[in-house]
Protein backbone atom coordinates (compact mmCIF):
# COMPACT_ATOMS: atom_id res chain seq x y z
CA UNK A 1 0.00 0.00 0.00
CA UNK A 2 1.43 3.42 -0.88
CA UNK A 3 1.67 6.28 1.57
CA UNK A 4 -1.50 8.02 0.42
CA UNK A 5 -3.27 4.68 0.68
CA UNK A 6 -2.00 4.33 4.25
CA UNK A 7 -3.34 7.79 5.04
CA UNK A 8 -6.74 6.86 3.61
CA UNK A 9 -6.80 3.68 5.68
CA UNK A 10 -5.80 5.63 8.79
CA UNK A 11 -8.65 8.10 8.24
CA UNK A 12 -11.16 5.26 7.76
CA UNK A 13 -10.03 3.56 10.98
CA UNK A 14 -10.17 6.86 12.88
CA UNK A 15 -13.67 7.62 11.61
CA UNK A 16 -15.14 4.13 12.04
CA UNK A 17 -13.08 3.17 15.11
CA UNK A 18 -12.86 -0.30 13.62
CA UNK A 19 -10.22 -2.14 11.60
CA UNK A 20 -12.90 -4.48 10.27
CA UNK A 21 -15.21 -1.70 9.11
CA UNK A 22 -12.32 0.29 7.64
CA UNK A 23 -11.24 -2.82 5.73
CA UNK A 24 -14.74 -3.35 4.40
CA UNK A 25 -14.95 0.25 3.23
CA UNK A 26 -11.51 0.22 1.60
CA UNK A 27 -11.80 -3.28 0.15
CA UNK A 28 -8.98 -4.93 2.10
CA UNK A 29 -8.89 -7.38 5.01
CA UNK A 30 -8.87 -6.20 8.61
CA UNK A 31 -5.45 -7.85 8.92
CA UNK A 32 -4.11 -5.70 6.07
CA UNK A 33 -5.59 -2.63 7.76
CA UNK A 34 -3.87 -3.51 11.02
CA UNK A 35 -0.54 -4.06 9.28
CA UNK A 36 -0.89 -0.77 7.41
CA UNK A 37 -1.53 1.10 10.66
CA UNK A 38 1.39 -0.68 12.36
CA UNK A 39 3.74 0.31 9.50
CA UNK A 40 2.47 3.89 9.62
CA UNK A 41 3.04 4.06 13.38
CA UNK A 42 6.55 2.61 12.93
CA UNK A 43 7.37 5.18 10.23
CA UNK A 44 6.08 8.04 12.37
CA UNK A 45 7.54 6.71 15.63
CA UNK A 46 4.28 7.26 17.57
CA UNK A 47 1.18 5.31 18.55
CA UNK A 48 -1.85 6.64 16.71
CA UNK A 49 -4.48 4.51 18.45
CA UNK A 50 -5.20 3.16 21.91
CA UNK A 51 -6.32 -0.43 21.29
CA UNK A 52 -8.29 -2.68 23.60
CA UNK A 53 -10.18 -5.86 22.85
CA UNK A 54 -13.38 -3.83 22.64
CA UNK A 55 -12.45 -0.43 21.24
CA UNK A 56 -10.04 1.70 19.28
CA UNK A 57 -9.55 5.36 20.15
CA UNK A 58 -7.14 7.97 18.87
CA UNK A 59 -4.16 9.03 20.94
CA UNK A 60 -3.52 12.77 21.15
CA UNK A 61 -0.86 12.32 18.45
CA UNK A 62 -3.38 10.37 16.38
CA UNK A 63 -5.95 13.15 16.65
CA UNK A 64 -3.41 15.72 15.48
CA UNK A 65 -2.27 13.44 12.65
CA UNK A 66 -5.91 12.92 11.60
CA UNK A 67 -6.38 16.69 11.18
CA UNK A 68 -3.24 16.90 9.07
CA UNK A 69 -4.19 13.87 6.97
CA UNK A 70 -7.60 15.32 6.17
CA UNK A 71 -5.91 18.51 5.00
CA UNK A 72 -3.39 16.55 2.91
CA UNK A 73 -6.13 14.59 1.13
CA UNK A 74 -8.19 17.74 0.60
CA UNK A 75 -5.17 19.43 -0.98
CA UNK A 76 -4.44 16.45 -3.20
C-alpha atoms as one frame of an Amber mdcrd trajectory, in Angstrom:
protein
   0.000   0.000   0.000   1.429   3.416  -0.884   1.667   6.281   1.572  -1.503
   8.017   0.416  -3.266   4.676   0.681  -2.001   4.334   4.253  -3.341   7.787
   5.044  -6.744   6.860   3.609  -6.804   3.682   5.680  -5.802   5.627   8.792
  -8.654   8.098   8.243 -11.161   5.258   7.759 -10.027   3.561  10.980 -10.169
   6.857  12.883 -13.669   7.618  11.615 -15.144   4.135  12.041 -13.077   3.170
  15.111 -12.858  -0.298  13.618 -10.217  -2.140  11.599 -12.898  -4.477  10.270
 -15.213  -1.702   9.107 -12.315   0.286   7.641 -11.238  -2.823   5.727 -14.735
  -3.353   4.404 -14.951   0.251   3.227 -11.510   0.220   1.596 -11.799  -3.279
   0.147  -8.979  -4.934   2.103  -8.885  -7.380   5.005  -8.865  -6.204   8.606
  -5.449  -7.853   8.919  -4.110  -5.697   6.067  -5.588  -2.628   7.757  -3.870
  -3.514  11.023  -0.538  -4.062   9.284  -0.895  -0.775   7.407  -1.531   1.101
  10.661   1.393  -0.675  12.361   3.742   0.307   9.500   2.466   3.893   9.615
   3.044   4.055  13.379   6.546   2.614  12.931   7.372   5.177  10.230   6.077
   8.044  12.373   7.537   6.707  15.625   4.284   7.264  17.573   1.180   5.308
  18.545  -1.846   6.641  16.707  -4.478   4.508  18.453  -5.204   3.157  21.907
  -6.323  -0.429  21.285  -8.289  -2.681  23.601 -10.178  -5.863  22.853 -13.383
  -3.833  22.636 -12.449  -0.433  21.238 -10.041   1.695  19.276  -9.551   5.364
  20.152  -7.139   7.969  18.869  -4.161   9.031  20.935  -3.518  12.771  21.154
  -0.859  12.320  18.449  -3.377  10.365  16.379  -5.953  13.151  16.649  -3.407
  15.717  15.478  -2.269  13.437  12.650  -5.912  12.925  11.600  -6.382  16.688
  11.185  -3.237  16.904   9.074  -4.190  13.872   6.974  -7.601  15.316   6.167
  -5.908  18.514   5.005  -3.392  16.555   2.905  -6.134  14.589   1.132  -8.193
  17.740   0.601  -5.171  19.431  -0.977  -4.440  16.448  -3.205
